[in-house]
């Protein structure tokens, strides 16, 4: 019996990518394919997953869906890197469900948005846009990034591209990573930094993966180390920051933050990040370019092919 492969939700427009050639033919060659035409409610999502052997996942997967599919579901092919934010990995392991992810598809896209956020915060681009639209023509001084110090937290794929862009811009770049690679850093023109030392910079850019170890890793103590006038950029995961700590630091009015990720997402209407001074906010769009999305979809389908051929790759659990 051919496996049933489903993408249970059209969230994120991935069904359009999977429905286009050559991905549709590749999926059809290995199983019966069901691509959702809509974004279902939770009950319908659970129903769709319950009838699947393989799930192409681009949305949150409720525990109820995993439990409903127990005994049949074999693989969740997540269309991204941070599967832990969308799938209960412990429950998947308990049920014998393999979870795979896709890495490095968005390194360039996220790094470029990181640079855009740095520049937007340094020159207060959003305020300038609002002023012109309101008929105002009073300028203000911003800051140049060339010559300033950039600290990159996490020297993985995205962090390395950000470091390269910072060097090209004329910034003095340092990086912290749990596993320091001095040779790679030296080759990139990057100085290894200690954890506390990294927060004594003009721009601190977060590129850590979300794990049990990194959840809440940036606390009030680290944020208190930020020098006046500095900018914190986060295009990684909102959960890496201690809840409420960044809003409290921004309320003092002497640092800025440029954020593409939050906890929770979307932001609640009463979230203080919406009203504290000195923020530039975007709706988790770092990876959203046509090229990055195509690489992501290709990777997710490749993971299904590899799993069904008996040589799974990119396994999270």
Coordinates of C-alpha atoms in Angstrom, one line a residue:
X1 CA 0.0 0.0 0.0
X2 CA 1.4 3.4 -1.0
X3 CA 2.0 5.8 1.9
X4 CA -0.4 8.7 2.3
X5 CA 1.5 12.0 2.2
X6 CA -0.4 15.1 3.3
X7 CA 0.2 18.8 3.8
X8 CA -2.7 19.4 6.2
X9 CA -2.7 23.2 6.1
X10 CA -2.2 25.8 3.4
X11 CA -0.6 28.1 6.0
X12 CA 2.6 29.7 4.7
X13 CA 1.6 29.0 1.0
X14 CA 3.6 25.8 1.0
X15 CA 0.8 23.8 -0.7
X16 CA 1.3 25.9 -3.8
X17 CA 5.0 25.0 -3.8
X18 CA 4.3 21.3 -3.3
X19 CA 1.7 21.4 -6.0
X20 CA 4.1 22.9 -8.5
X21 CA 6.4 20.8 -10.7
X22 CA 8.7 19.1 -10.1
X23 CA 7.8 18.7 -6.4
X24 CA 4.3 17.4 -7.1
X25 CA 5.6 14.7 -9.5
X26 CA 8.3 13.7 -7.0
X27 CA 5.8 13.3 -4.2
X28 CA 3.3 11.4 -6.5
X29 CA 6.0 9.0 -7.4
X30 CA 6.4 7.8 -3.8
X31 CA 2.9 8.1 -2.4
X32 CA -0.7 9.3 -2.5
X33 CA -0.6 13.0 -2.1
X34 CA -3.1 15.3 -0.3
X35 CA -2.5 19.0 -0.3
X36 CA -4.8 21.2 1.8
X37 CA -6.7 23.9 0.0
X38 CA -7.2 26.0 3.1
X39 CA -6.1 26.7 6.7
X40 CA -8.3 24.4 8.8
X41 CA -9.5 24.7 12.3
X42 CA -7.8 22.5 14.9
X43 CA -10.4 19.7 14.7
X44 CA -10.1 19.4 10.9
X45 CA -6.3 19.6 11.1
X46 CA -6.4 16.6 13.5
X47 CA -8.6 14.7 11.1
X48 CA -6.3 15.3 8.2
X49 CA -3.2 14.3 10.1
X50 CA -4.9 11.1 11.5
X51 CA -5.2 9.7 8.0
X52 CA -1.5 10.3 7.0
X53 CA 1.6 8.2 7.0
X54 CA 3.7 11.3 6.2
X55 CA 3.0 14.9 7.1
X56 CA 4.6 17.9 5.4
X57 CA 4.3 20.4 8.2
X58 CA 4.3 24.2 7.9
X59 CA 2.2 25.0 11.0
X60 CA 1.8 24.1 14.6
X61 CA 1.0 20.4 15.1
X62 CA -1.3 19.9 18.1
X63 CA -0.5 17.0 20.4
X64 CA -4.1 15.7 19.7
X65 CA -3.0 15.3 16.0
X66 CA 0.0 13.2 16.9
X67 CA -2.1 11.1 19.3
X68 CA -4.9 10.7 16.7
X69 CA -2.3 9.5 14.1
X70 CA -0.6 7.1 16.5
X71 CA 0.2 3.7 14.9
X72 CA 0.0 5.1 11.4
X73 CA 2.0 8.3 11.2
X74 CA 5.7 7.6 10.5
X75 CA 7.2 10.9 9.5
X76 CA 6.7 14.6 10.1
X77 CA 8.8 16.5 7.5
X78 CA 9.0 20.0 9.0
X79 CA 9.4 22.8 6.5
X80 CA 11.9 24.7 8.5
X81 CA 14.7 24.4 11.1
X82 CA 13.1 25.0 14.5
X83 CA 10.8 21.9 14.7
X84 CA 10.7 22.1 18.5
X85 CA 8.6 25.2 18.3
X86 CA 5.9 23.4 16.2
X87 CA 6.0 19.8 17.2
X88 CA 6.1 18.1 20.6
X89 CA 9.3 16.2 20.0
X90 CA 9.1 14.2 23.2
X91 CA 5.6 12.9 22.3
X92 CA 6.7 12.2 18.7
X93 CA 9.7 10.1 20.1
X94 CA 7.3 8.3 22.4
X95 CA 5.0 7.4 19.6
X96 CA 7.8 6.4 17.3
X97 CA 7.3 9.2 14.8
X98 CA 10.4 10.5 13.1
X99 CA 10.7 14.3 12.7
X100 CA 13.0 15.9 10.2
X101 CA 13.9 19.5 9.4
X102 CA 15.5 21.7 6.8
X103 CA 18.6 23.7 7.5
X104 CA 20.5 26.5 5.8
X105 CA 17.7 27.2 3.3
X106 CA 17.3 30.8 4.6
X107 CA 20.8 31.7 5.7
X108 CA 21.2 34.5 3.1
X109 CA 17.6 35.7 3.4
X110 CA 17.6 36.0 7.2
X111 CA 21.0 37.6 7.2
X112 CA 19.9 40.2 4.7
X113 CA 16.9 41.1 6.8
X114 CA 19.1 41.3 9.9
X115 CA 21.2 43.9 8.1
X116 CA 18.1 45.7 7.0
X117 CA 16.9 45.8 10.6
X118 CA 20.2 47.1 11.9
X119 CA 20.2 49.9 9.4
X120 CA 16.5 50.7 10.0
X121 CA 17.1 51.0 13.8
X122 CA 20.4 52.9 13.4
X123 CA 18.7 55.6 11.2
X124 CA 15.2 55.2 12.5
X125 CA 13.8 54.5 9.1
X126 CA 10.2 53.7 10.2
X127 CA 9.9 57.0 12.0
X128 CA 11.2 58.8 8.9
X129 CA 8.6 57.0 6.7
X130 CA 5.8 58.0 9.1
X131 CA 6.9 61.6 9.3
X132 CA 7.0 62.1 5.5
X133 CA 3.6 60.5 5.1
X134 CA 2.3 62.9 7.8
X135 CA 3.6 65.9 5.9
X136 CA 6.5 66.5 8.3
X137 CA 10.0 67.5 7.1
X138 CA 12.0 67.7 10.3
X139 CA 15.1 65.4 10.2
X140 CA 17.1 63.9 13.0
X141 CA 20.6 62.4 13.4
X142 CA 21.1 58.7 13.1
X143 CA 24.3 56.7 13.4
X144 CA 26.7 55.1 11.0
X145 CA 27.4 51.4 11.4
X146 CA 30.8 51.5 9.8
X147 CA 33.5 51.5 12.5
X148 CA 31.0 50.3 15.2
X149 CA 31.2 47.0 17.0
X150 CA 28.9 44.1 16.0
X151 CA 28.6 41.1 18.2
X152 CA 27.0 38.0 16.6
X153 CA 25.5 35.5 19.0
X154 CA 25.7 32.1 17.3
X155 CA 28.2 31.5 14.6
X156 CA 26.2 29.0 12.5
X157 CA 25.0 29.4 8.9
X158 CA 23.1 32.7 9.4
X159 CA 25.5 34.1 11.9
X160 CA 28.4 33.6 9.5
X161 CA 26.6 35.5 6.7
X162 CA 25.7 38.3 9.1
X163 CA 29.3 38.5 10.2
X164 CA 30.4 38.7 6.5
X165 CA 27.9 41.5 5.8
X166 CA 29.1 43.3 8.9
X167 CA 32.7 43.1 7.8
X168 CA 31.7 44.3 4.3
X169 CA 30.0 47.3 5.9
X170 CA 33.1 48.2 7.8
X171 CA 32.0 47.1 11.2
X172 CA 34.3 45.5 13.8
X173 CA 32.8 42.1 14.2
X174 CA 33.0 39.6 17.0
X175 CA 31.1 36.4 17.7
X176 CA 30.1 34.1 20.5
X177 CA 29.2 30.5 20.0
X178 CA 28.9 27.5 22.4
X179 CA 31.5 25.7 20.3
X180 CA 34.1 28.2 19.3
X181 CA 35.8 27.7 15.9
X182 CA 38.8 30.2 16.1
X183 CA 40.0 29.2 12.6
X184 CA 36.7 29.9 11.0
X185 CA 36.2 33.1 12.9
X186 CA 39.8 34.3 12.0
X187 CA 39.2 33.4 8.3
X188 CA 36.0 35.6 8.4
X189 CA 37.8 38.5 10.1
X190 CA 35.8 37.8 13.3
X191 CA 37.0 38.1 16.9
X192 CA 35.9 35.3 19.4
X193 CA 34.0 36.8 22.3
X194 CA 33.0 35.7 25.7
X195 CA 29.3 35.6 26.6
X196 CA 29.2 38.7 28.8
X197 CA 31.7 40.5 26.5
X198 CA 29.4 40.1 23.5
X199 CA 26.8 42.4 25.1
X200 CA 29.3 45.3 25.3
X201 CA 28.9 46.1 21.6
X202 CA 27.1 48.8 19.5
X203 CA 25.0 46.1 17.8
X204 CA 24.2 42.7 19.3
X205 CA 22.6 40.3 16.8
X206 CA 21.0 37.0 17.9
X207 CA 21.3 33.9 15.8
X208 CA 21.1 31.1 18.3
X209 CA 18.9 28.0 17.8
X210 CA 16.0 27.5 20.1
X211 CA 16.8 24.6 22.5
X212 CA 16.1 23.8 26.1
X213 CA 19.5 25.3 26.9
X214 CA 19.0 28.6 24.9
X215 CA 15.4 29.2 26.0
X216 CA 15.4 32.3 28.1
X217 CA 19.2 32.4 27.8
X218 CA 19.3 36.2 27.4
X219 CA 18.1 37.5 30.7
X220 CA 17.8 40.9 32.5
X221 CA 21.5 40.5 33.5
X222 CA 22.7 40.3 29.9
X223 CA 20.4 43.2 28.8
X224 CA 21.7 45.3 31.6
X225 CA 25.2 45.0 30.0
X226 CA 24.0 46.7 26.8
X227 CA 25.7 50.1 26.4
X228 CA 23.6 53.2 26.0
X229 CA 22.8 53.8 22.3
X230 CA 23.2 50.1 21.4
X231 CA 20.9 48.1 19.2
X232 CA 19.7 44.5 19.9
X233 CA 18.6 42.6 16.8
X234 CA 16.7 39.3 17.0
X235 CA 15.9 37.3 13.9
X236 CA 16.3 33.9 15.7
X237 CA 13.5 33.1 18.2
X238 CA 11.7 35.3 20.6
X239 CA 11.9 32.6 23.3
X240 CA 15.6 33.0 23.6
X241 CA 15.0 36.2 25.6
X242 CA 13.7 36.0 29.1
X243 CA 10.0 36.9 29.0
X244 CA 9.4 40.6 29.7
X245 CA 13.1 41.4 30.1
X246 CA 13.6 43.2 26.8
X247 CA 10.5 45.4 27.2
X248 CA 11.7 46.4 30.6
X249 CA 15.2 47.3 29.3
X250 CA 13.7 49.3 26.4
X251 CA 11.5 51.2 28.7
X252 CA 14.6 52.9 30.1
X253 CA 14.8 54.6 26.7
X254 CA 18.6 54.3 26.1
X255 CA 18.8 51.3 23.8
X256 CA 16.9 50.2 20.6
X257 CA 15.7 46.8 19.4
X258 CA 14.9 45.5 15.9
X259 CA 12.9 42.3 16.1
X260 CA 11.5 39.8 13.6
X261 CA 10.6 37.2 16.2
X262 CA 8.5 37.2 19.3
X263 CA 7.1 35.1 22.1
X264 CA 4.2 34.5 21.5
X265 CA 3.6 35.0 17.8
X266 CA 1.7 37.0 16.7
X267 CA 2.1 39.6 19.3
X268 CA -0.8 40.2 21.6
X269 CA -2.4 43.7 21.3
X270 CA -1.3 44.6 24.8
X271 CA 2.3 43.4 24.4
X272 CA 4.6 46.2 25.8
X273 CA 6.9 45.8 22.8
X274 CA 4.3 47.6 20.7
X275 CA 4.5 50.8 22.8
X276 CA 8.0 51.0 24.4
X277 CA 10.3 53.4 22.6
X278 CA 13.1 52.5 20.2
X279 CA 11.7 49.4 18.4
X280 CA 11.6 48.3 14.8
X281 CA 9.2 45.3 14.4
X282 CA 8.6 42.9 11.5
X283 CA 6.3 39.8 11.4
X284 CA 8.7 36.9 11.3
X285 CA 9.5 37.4 7.6
X286 CA 13.2 36.8 7.7
X287 CA 13.1 33.6 5.7
X288 CA 10.4 34.7 3.3
X289 CA 11.9 35.2 -0.1
X290 CA 11.0 33.1 -3.1
X291 CA 14.4 31.6 -3.3
X292 CA 14.5 30.6 0.4
X293 CA 11.0 29.2 0.3
X294 CA 11.9 27.1 -2.8
X295 CA 14.9 25.7 -1.0
X296 CA 12.8 25.0 2.0
X297 CA 10.2 23.1 0.1
X298 CA 12.8 21.2 -1.9
X299 CA 14.5 20.2 1.4
X300 CA 11.3 19.0 3.0
X301 CA 10.4 16.8 -0.1
X302 CA 13.9 15.5 -0.2
X303 CA 13.6 14.4 3.4
X304 CA 10.4 12.5 2.6
X305 CA 12.1 10.7 -0.3
X306 CA 15.1 9.8 1.9
X307 CA 13.0 8.5 4.7
X308 CA 10.8 6.4 2.5
X309 CA 13.9 4.9 0.7
X310 CA 15.2 3.8 4.1
X311 CA 18.0 6.4 4.5
X312 CA 16.5 9.2 6.6
X313 CA 18.4 12.4 6.8
X314 CA 18.1 15.7 8.8
X315 CA 16.5 13.7 11.7
X316 CA 15.6 15.8 14.7
X317 CA 14.0 12.8 16.6

